[in-house]
Coordinates of C-alpha atoms and ligand atoms in Angstrom, one line a residue:
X294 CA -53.7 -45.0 -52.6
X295 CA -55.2 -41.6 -53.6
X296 CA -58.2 -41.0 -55.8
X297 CA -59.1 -38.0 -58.0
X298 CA -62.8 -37.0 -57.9
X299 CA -63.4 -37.6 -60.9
X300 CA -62.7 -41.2 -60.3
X301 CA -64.5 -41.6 -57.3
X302 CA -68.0 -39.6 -58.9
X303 CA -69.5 -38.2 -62.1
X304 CA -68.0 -35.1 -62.1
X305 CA -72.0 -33.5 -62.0
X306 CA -72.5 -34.6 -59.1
X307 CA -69.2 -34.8 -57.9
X308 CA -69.8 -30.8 -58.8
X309 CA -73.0 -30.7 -55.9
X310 CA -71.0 -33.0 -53.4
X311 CA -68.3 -30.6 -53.9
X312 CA -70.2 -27.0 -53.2
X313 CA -73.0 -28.7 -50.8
X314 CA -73.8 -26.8 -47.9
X315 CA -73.3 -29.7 -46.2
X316 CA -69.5 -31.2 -44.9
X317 CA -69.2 -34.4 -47.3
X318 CA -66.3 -36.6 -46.5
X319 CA -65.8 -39.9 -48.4
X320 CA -63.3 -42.6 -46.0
X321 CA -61.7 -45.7 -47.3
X322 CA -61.2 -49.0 -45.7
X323 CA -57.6 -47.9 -43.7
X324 CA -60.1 -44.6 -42.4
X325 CA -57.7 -42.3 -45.2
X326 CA -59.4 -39.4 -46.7
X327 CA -60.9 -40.2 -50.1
X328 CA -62.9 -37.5 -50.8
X329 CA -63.6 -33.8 -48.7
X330 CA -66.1 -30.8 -50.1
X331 CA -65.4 -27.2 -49.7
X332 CA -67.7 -27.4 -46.4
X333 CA -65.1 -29.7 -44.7
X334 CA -62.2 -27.6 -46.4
X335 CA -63.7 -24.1 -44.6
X336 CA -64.8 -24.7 -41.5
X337 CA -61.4 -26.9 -41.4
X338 CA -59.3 -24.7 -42.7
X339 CA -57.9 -27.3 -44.7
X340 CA -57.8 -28.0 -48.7
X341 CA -59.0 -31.4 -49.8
X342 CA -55.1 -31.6 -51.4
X343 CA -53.6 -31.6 -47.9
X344 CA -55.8 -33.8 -46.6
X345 CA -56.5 -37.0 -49.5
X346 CA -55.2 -39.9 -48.4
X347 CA -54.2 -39.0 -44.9
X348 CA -55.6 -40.3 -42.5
X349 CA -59.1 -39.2 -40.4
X350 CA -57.4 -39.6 -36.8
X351 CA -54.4 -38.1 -38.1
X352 CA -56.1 -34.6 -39.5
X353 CA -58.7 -34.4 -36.6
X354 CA -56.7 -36.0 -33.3
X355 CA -59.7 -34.8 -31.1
X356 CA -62.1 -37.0 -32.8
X357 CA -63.4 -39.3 -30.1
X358 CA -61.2 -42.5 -32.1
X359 CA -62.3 -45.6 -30.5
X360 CA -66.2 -44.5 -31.0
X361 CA -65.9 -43.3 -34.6
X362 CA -64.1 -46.3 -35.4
X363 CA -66.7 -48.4 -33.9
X364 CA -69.6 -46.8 -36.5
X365 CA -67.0 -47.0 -39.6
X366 CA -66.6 -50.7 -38.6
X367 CA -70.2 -51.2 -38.3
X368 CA -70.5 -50.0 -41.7
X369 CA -68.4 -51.9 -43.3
X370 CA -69.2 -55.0 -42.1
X371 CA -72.9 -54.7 -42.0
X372 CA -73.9 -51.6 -44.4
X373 CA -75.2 -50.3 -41.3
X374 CA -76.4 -46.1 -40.9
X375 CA -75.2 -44.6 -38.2
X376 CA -76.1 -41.0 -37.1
X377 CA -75.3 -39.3 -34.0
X378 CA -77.5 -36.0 -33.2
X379 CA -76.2 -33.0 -31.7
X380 CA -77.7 -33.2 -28.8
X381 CA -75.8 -36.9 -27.7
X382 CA -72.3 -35.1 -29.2
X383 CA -72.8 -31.5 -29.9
X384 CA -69.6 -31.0 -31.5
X385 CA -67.9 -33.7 -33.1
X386 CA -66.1 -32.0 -35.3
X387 CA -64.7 -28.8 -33.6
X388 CA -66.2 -26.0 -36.4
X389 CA -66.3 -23.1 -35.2
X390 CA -70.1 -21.8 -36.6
X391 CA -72.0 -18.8 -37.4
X392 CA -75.4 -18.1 -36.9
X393 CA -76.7 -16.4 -40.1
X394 CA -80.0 -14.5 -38.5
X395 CA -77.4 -13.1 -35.8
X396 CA -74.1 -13.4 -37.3
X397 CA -72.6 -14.6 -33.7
X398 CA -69.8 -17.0 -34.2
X399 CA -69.8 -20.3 -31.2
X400 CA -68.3 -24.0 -31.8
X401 CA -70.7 -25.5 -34.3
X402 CA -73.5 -28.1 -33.3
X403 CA -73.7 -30.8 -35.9
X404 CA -75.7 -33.5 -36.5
X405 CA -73.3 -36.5 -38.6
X406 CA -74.3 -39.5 -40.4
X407 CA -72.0 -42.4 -41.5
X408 CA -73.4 -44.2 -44.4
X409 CA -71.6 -46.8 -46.6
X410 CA -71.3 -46.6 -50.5
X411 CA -71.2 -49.6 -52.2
X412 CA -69.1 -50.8 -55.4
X413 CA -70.3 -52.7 -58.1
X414 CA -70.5 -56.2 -56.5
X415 CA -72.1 -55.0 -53.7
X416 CA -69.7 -54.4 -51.1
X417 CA -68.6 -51.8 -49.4
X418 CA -66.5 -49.3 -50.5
X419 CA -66.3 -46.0 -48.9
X420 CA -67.9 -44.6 -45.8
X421 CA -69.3 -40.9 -46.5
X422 CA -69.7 -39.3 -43.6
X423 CA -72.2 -35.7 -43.5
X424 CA -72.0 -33.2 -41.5
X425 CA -75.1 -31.1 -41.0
X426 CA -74.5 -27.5 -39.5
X427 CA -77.7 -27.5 -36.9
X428 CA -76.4 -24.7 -34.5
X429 CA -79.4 -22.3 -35.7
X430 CA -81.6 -24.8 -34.2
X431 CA -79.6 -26.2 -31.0
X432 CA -78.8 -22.7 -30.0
X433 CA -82.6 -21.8 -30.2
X434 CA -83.7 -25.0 -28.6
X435 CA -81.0 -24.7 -26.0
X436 CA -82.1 -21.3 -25.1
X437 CA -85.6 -22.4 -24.5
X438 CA -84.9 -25.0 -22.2
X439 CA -82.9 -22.2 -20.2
X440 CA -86.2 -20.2 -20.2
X441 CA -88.3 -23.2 -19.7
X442 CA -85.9 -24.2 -16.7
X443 CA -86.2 -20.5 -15.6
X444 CA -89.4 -20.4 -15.7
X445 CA -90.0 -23.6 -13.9
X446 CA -87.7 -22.7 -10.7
X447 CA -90.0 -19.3 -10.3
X448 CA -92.9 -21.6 -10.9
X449 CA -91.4 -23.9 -7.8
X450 CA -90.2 -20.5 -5.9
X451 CA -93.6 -19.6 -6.2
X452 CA -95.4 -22.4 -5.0
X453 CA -93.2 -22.4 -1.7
X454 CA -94.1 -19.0 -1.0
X455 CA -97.7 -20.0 -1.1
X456 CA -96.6 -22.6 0.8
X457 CA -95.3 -20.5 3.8
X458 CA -97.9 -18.1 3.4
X459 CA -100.6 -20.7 3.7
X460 CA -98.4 -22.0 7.0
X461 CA -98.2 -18.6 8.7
X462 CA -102.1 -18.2 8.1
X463 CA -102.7 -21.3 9.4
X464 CA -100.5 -20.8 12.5
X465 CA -102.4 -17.4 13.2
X466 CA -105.7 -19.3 13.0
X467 CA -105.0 -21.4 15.3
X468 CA -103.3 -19.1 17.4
X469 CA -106.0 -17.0 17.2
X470 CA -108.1 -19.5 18.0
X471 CA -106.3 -20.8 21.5
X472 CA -106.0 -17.1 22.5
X473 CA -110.0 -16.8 22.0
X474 CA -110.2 -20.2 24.1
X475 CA -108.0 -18.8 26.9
X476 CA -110.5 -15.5 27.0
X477 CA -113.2 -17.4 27.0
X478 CA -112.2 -19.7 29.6
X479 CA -110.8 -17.0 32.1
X480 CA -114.2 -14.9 31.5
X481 CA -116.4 -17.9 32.5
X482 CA -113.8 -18.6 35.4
X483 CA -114.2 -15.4 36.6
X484 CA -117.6 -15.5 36.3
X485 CA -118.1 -18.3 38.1
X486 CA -115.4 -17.6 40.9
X487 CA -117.3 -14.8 42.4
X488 CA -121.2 -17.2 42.7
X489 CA -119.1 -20.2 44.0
X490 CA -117.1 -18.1 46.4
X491 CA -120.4 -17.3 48.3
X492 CA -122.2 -20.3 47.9
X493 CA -118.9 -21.9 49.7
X494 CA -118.7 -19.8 52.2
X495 CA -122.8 -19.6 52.9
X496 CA -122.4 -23.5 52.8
X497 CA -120.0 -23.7 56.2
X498 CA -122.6 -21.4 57.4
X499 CA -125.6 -24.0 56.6
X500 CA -123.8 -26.9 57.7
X501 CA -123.6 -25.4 61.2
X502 CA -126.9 -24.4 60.9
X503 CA -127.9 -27.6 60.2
X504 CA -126.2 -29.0 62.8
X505 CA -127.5 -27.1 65.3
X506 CA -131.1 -27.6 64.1
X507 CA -130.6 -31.3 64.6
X508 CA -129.4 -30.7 68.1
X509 CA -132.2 -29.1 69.1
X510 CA -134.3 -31.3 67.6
X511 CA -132.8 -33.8 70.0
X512 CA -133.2 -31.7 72.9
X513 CA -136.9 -31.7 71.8
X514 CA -136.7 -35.1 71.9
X515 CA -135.1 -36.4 74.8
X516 CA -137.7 -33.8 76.8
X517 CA -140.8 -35.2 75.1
X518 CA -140.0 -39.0 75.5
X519 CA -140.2 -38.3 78.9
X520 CA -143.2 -36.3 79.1
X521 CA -146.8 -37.7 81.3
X522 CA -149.0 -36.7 78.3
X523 CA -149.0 -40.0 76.7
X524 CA -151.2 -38.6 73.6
X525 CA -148.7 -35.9 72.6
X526 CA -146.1 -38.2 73.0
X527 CA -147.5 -40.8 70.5
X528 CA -148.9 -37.3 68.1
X529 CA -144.6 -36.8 67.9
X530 CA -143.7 -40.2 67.7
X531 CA -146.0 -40.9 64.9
X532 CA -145.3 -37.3 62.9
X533 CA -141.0 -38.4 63.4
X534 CA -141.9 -42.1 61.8
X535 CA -144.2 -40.2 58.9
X536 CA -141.0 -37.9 58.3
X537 CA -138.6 -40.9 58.5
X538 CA -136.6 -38.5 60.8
X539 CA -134.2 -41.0 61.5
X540 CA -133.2 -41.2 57.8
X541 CA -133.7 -37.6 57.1
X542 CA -131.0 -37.3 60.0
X543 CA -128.7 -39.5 58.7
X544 CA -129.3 -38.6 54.5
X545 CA -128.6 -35.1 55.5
X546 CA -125.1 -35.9 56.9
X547 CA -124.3 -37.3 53.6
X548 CA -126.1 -34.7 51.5
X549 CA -123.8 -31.8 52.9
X550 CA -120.7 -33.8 52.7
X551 CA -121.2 -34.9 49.1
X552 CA -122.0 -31.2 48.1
X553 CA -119.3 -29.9 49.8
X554 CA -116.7 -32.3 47.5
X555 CA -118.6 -31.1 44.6
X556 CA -118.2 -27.4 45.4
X557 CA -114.6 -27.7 46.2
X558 CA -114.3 -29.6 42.9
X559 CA -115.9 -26.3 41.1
X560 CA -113.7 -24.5 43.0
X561 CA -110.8 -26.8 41.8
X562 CA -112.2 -26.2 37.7
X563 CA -112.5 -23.0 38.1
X564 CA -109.2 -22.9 39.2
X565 CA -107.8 -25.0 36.6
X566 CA -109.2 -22.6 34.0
X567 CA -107.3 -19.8 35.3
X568 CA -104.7 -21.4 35.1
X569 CA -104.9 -23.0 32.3
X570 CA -105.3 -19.8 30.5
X571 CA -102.8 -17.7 32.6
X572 CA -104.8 -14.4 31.7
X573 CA -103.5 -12.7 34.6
X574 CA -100.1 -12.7 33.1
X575 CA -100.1 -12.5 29.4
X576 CA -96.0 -11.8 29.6
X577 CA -93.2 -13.7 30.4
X578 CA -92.9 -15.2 33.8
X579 CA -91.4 -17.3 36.0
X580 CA -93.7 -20.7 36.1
X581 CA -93.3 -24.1 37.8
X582 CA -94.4 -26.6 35.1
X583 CA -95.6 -29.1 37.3
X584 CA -98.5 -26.9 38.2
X585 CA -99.3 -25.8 34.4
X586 CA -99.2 -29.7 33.4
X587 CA -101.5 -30.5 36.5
X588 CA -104.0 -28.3 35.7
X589 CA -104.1 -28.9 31.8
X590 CA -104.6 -32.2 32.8
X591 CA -107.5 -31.5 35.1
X592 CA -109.0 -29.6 31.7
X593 CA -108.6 -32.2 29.4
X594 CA -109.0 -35.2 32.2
X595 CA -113.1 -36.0 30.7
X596 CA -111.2 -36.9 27.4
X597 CA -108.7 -39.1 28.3
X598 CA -110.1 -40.6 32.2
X599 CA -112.0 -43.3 30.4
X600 CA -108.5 -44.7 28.0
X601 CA -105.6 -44.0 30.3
X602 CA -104.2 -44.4 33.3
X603 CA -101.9 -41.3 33.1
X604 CA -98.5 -41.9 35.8
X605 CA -96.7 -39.0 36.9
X606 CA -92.8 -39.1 37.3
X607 CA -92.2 -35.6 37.7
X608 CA -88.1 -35.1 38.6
X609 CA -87.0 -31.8 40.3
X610 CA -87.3 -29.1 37.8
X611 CA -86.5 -25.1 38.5
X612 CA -88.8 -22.2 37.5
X613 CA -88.5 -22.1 33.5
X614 CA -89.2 -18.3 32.2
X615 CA -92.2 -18.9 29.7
X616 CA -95.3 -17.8 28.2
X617 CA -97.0 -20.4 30.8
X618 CA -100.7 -20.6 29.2
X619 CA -98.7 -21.4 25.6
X620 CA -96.8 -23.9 27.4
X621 CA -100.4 -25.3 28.1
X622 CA -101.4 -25.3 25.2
X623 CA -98.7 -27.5 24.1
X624 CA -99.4 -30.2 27.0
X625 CA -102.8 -30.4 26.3
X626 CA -102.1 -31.0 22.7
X627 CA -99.1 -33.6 23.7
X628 CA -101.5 -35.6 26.6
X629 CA -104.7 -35.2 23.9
X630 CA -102.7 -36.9 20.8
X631 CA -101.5 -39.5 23.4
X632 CA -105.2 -40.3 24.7
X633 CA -106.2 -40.2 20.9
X634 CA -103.0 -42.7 19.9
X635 CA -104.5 -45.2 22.7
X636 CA -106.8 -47.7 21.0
X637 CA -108.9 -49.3 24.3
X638 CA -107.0 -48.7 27.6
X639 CA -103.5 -47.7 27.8
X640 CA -101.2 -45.6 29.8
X641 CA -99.9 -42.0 29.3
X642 CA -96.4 -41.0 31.5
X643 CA -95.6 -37.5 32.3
X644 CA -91.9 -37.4 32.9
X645 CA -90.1 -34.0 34.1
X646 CA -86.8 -33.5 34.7
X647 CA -83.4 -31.8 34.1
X648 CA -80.5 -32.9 32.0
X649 CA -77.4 -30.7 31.2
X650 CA -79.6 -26.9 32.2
X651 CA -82.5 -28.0 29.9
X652 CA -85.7 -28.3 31.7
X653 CA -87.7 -31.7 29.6
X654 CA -91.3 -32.7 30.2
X655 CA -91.8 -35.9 28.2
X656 CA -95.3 -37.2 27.5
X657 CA -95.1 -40.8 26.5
X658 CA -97.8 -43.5 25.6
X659 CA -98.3 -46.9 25.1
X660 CA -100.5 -46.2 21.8
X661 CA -100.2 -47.3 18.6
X662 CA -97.1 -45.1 17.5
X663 CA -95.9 -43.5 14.5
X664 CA -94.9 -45.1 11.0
X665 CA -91.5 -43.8 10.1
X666 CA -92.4 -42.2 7.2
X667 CA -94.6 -40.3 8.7
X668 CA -92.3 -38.8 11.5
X669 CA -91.0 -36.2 9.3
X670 CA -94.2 -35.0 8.4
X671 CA -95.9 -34.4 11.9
X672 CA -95.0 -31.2 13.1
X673 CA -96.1 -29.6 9.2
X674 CA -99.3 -27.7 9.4
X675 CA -102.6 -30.3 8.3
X676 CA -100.7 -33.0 8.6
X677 CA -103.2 -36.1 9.7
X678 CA -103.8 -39.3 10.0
X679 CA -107.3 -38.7 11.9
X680 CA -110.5 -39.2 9.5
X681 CA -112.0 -35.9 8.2
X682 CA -113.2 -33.7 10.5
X683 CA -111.8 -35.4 13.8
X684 CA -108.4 -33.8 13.2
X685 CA -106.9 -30.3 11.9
X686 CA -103.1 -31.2 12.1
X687 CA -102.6 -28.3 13.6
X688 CA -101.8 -29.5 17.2
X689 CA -97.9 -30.3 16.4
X690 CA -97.2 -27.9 14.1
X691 CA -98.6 -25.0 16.9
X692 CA -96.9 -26.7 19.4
X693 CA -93.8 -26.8 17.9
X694 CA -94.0 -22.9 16.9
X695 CA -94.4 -22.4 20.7
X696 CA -91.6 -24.4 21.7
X697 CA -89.6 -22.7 19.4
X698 CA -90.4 -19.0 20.5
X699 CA -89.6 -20.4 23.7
X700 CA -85.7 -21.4 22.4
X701 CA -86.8 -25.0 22.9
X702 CA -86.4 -28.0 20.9
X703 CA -89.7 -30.4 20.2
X704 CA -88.7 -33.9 19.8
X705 CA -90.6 -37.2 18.9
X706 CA -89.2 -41.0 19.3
X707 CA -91.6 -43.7 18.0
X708 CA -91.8 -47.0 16.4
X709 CA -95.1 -48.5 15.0
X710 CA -96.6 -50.7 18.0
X711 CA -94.2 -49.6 20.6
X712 CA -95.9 -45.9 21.4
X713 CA -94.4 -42.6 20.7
X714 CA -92.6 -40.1 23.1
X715 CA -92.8 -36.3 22.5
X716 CA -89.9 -34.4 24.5
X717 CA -90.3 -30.8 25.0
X718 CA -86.5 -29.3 26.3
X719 CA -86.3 -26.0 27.3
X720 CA -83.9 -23.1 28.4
X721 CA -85.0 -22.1 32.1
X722 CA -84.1 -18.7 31.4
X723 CA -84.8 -17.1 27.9
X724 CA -81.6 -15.8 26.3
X725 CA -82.6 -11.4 25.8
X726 CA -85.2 -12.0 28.3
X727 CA -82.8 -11.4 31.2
X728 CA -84.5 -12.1 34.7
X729 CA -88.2 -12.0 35.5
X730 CA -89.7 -11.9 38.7
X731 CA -91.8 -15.2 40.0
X732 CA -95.3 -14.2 39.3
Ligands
LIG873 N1 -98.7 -39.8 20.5 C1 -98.9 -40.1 19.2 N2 -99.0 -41.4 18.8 C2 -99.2 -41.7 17.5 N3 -99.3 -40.7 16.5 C3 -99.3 -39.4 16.9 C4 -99.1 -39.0 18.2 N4 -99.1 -37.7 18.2 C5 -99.3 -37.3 17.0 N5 -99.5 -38.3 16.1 C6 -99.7 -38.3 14.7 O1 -99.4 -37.0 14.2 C7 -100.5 -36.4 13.5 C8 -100.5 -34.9 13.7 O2 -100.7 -34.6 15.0 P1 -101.4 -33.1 15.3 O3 -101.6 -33.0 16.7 O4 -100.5 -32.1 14.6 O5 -102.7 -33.2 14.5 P2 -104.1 -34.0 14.8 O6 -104.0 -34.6 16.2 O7 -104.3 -35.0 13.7 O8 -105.2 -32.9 14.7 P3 -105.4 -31.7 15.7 O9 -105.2 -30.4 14.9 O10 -106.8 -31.8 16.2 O11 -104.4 -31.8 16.8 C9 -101.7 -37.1 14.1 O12 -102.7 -37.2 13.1 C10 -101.1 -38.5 14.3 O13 -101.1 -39.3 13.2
LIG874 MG1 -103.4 -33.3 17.9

């Protein structure tokens, strides 16, 4: 069944339909072609002859069928409106457009509308379905959100670099900061070596001194008990009871002893500093770990002597070439976190050993360990869990910088409650370093 369009419309406005910049397309209850305007016949290449009463599937077999037929359906049965935008199906209809500001021809974007047109009684006669050329407006509005989505990805870019740059300042800090520590510590060291040097050695001089003092003393003594003159024997028996020589004899003993563990424990600080510091040898040597971890413990041992018991498993380990007062540095902040990870009294291992020609020194606690979202997170610079002021973040992220320019790997194993182990592997020898000599 075919209709003229004078039949279907008053011919006026049959006459706007027609010439409507604006594809107007009239469908009948089978989905046949009732009516088409010069917009569909254009862009479609098609006269509205060729196509009346054909069928809409038939003339456009790309049309998505099953969904179109869907909306035609909902309009018949339930005078529904449908509209799809171009931005759910850009082209529907595949127009080929032109923009009139550029005149550059692209598939055209549309937005369509299915609306039902009703008959006398009320029902449902035709579907006309529009279709609105919007590509002036996607195009524009597609291009922007390729700027905006430019724009955004330097925007990200951007924030990364500050990012790093913010990193690699902090990293210098810090740096900075341990070198200046290390100076400082080897300058008092040195300082004090030279005074404690003498006083220990003027010391064994004094103690024989002492000694021999009490000796003759004794002599004295021995002599005077035995002497006639019973008045100058009572005059020095009464002068050794005001002294309390017998005490002063005996304290004295102590006195020396107890100085002399305290001087050799200078001696053993001052020691420790150097090194702990290693400024004697700012380069690349040949170090036995066992002694660097000792004596960073011996630094830090006021912070953590009152938490942990700290056990030592050290395994057999070769000389590892290393920047040995960086290597330090990364104990101390391994045993400190420990110590700080320790609520009341726990325990800290030191493990050493050597597995497939990696050198490890593992310091594990019995603290409070590490929630598992947060063990991705510790080795970035300022990350903390510490309250403001009691913790930089700094410690891991340095550390593991270190271990890195050392070829190593860093690695942490923790579960909340069950402590947290930090692994430190390392090459013995450095790969362009080639051999150094022991220092
Ligand atoms: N042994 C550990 N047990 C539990 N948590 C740890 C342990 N070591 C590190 N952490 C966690 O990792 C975080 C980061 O450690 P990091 O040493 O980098 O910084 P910090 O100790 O907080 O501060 P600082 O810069 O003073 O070292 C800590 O705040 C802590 O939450
Ligand atoms: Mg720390």
């Amino acid at each position: 069944m075919t209709f003229a369009l004078g039949e279907v419309l008053p011919a006026e406005l049959g006459a706007v339909l027609q010439n409507i910049n604006l594809g107007v397309l009239l469908l009948d209850r089978d989905g046949r072609v009732v009516f088409w305007n010069d917009f569909m016949a254009i862009h479609s290449g098609r006269d509205s002859a060729a196509v009346r009463g054909r069928l809409l599937f038939e003339i456009f077999p790309e049309l998505p069928q099953r969904w179109i037929q869907k909306k035609i359906d909902g309009v018949f049965a339930l005078q529904n409106l449908a509209f799809t935008s171009w931005q759910q199906r850009p082209h529907l209809f595949s127009f080929s457009g032109s923009r009139p500001v550029t005149g550059q021809t692209e598939r055209m974007y549309q937005n369509c509308t299915f609306s039902p047109v009703l008959d006398a009684a009320g029902g449902v006669k035709y579907v006309c379905l529009t279709v609105a050329d919007t590509s002036e407006v996607a195009v524009q509005q597609l291009e922007m959100e390729r700027l905006n989505r430019l724009l955004l990805a330097e925007k990200s870019e951007q924030a990364r670099l500050i990012r790093k740059l913010e990193d690699a300042q902090a990293q210098l800090l810090q740096s900075e900061k341990m070198a200046a520590i290390g100076q400082l510590a080897a300058g008092v060291a040195h300082e004090i070596n030279n005074p404690v040097g003498y006083v220990y050695s003027n010391f064994s001089s004094l103690e024989g001194y002492v000694g021999d003092l009490f000796k003759l003393i004794e002599t004295y003594r021995t002599v005077a008990a035995e002497h006639r003159d019973a008045a100058l024997r009572a005059q020095l028996e009464q002068a050794s009871q005001a002294l309390d020589y017998d005490f002063l004899r005996e304290d004295m003993a102590a006195l020396v002893r107890e100085s002399r563990q305290g001087l050799e424990r200078v001696k053993q600080i001052v020691q420790d500093l150097r090194d702990f510091s290693h400024i004697d040898s700012g380069d690349w040597q040949l170090v036995d770990l066992h002694k660097g971890l000792d004596s960073t413990l011996n630094v830090i041992w006021n912070e953590i002597k009152f938490k942990a018991e700290v056990v030592k498993d050290y395994g057999e380990l070769q000389l590892v070439q290393c920047l040995g007062s960086q290597l330090n540095q990364v104990f101390m902040n391994l045993i400190i976190n420990a110590a700080h990870a320790i609520d009341k009294q726990g325990t800290i291992w030191l493990e050493t050993g050597m597995q497939d020609d990696w050198v490890f020194v593992r310091v594990r606690d019995s603290g409070a360990g590490i929630a598992p979202e947060h063990l991705t997170r510790l080795f970035e610079p300022f990350f903390t869990t510490k309250p403001v002021g009691q913790g930089t973040g700094l410690g891991l992220s340095v550390s593991y910088s270190i271990v890195a320019k050392h070829h190593g790997r860093l690695e942490v194993e923790s579960e909340p409650g069950k402590g947290a182990a930090f692994t430190v592997w390392l090459p013995p020898r450095q790969p362009s370093q080639g051999d150094a000599e022991a220092g």
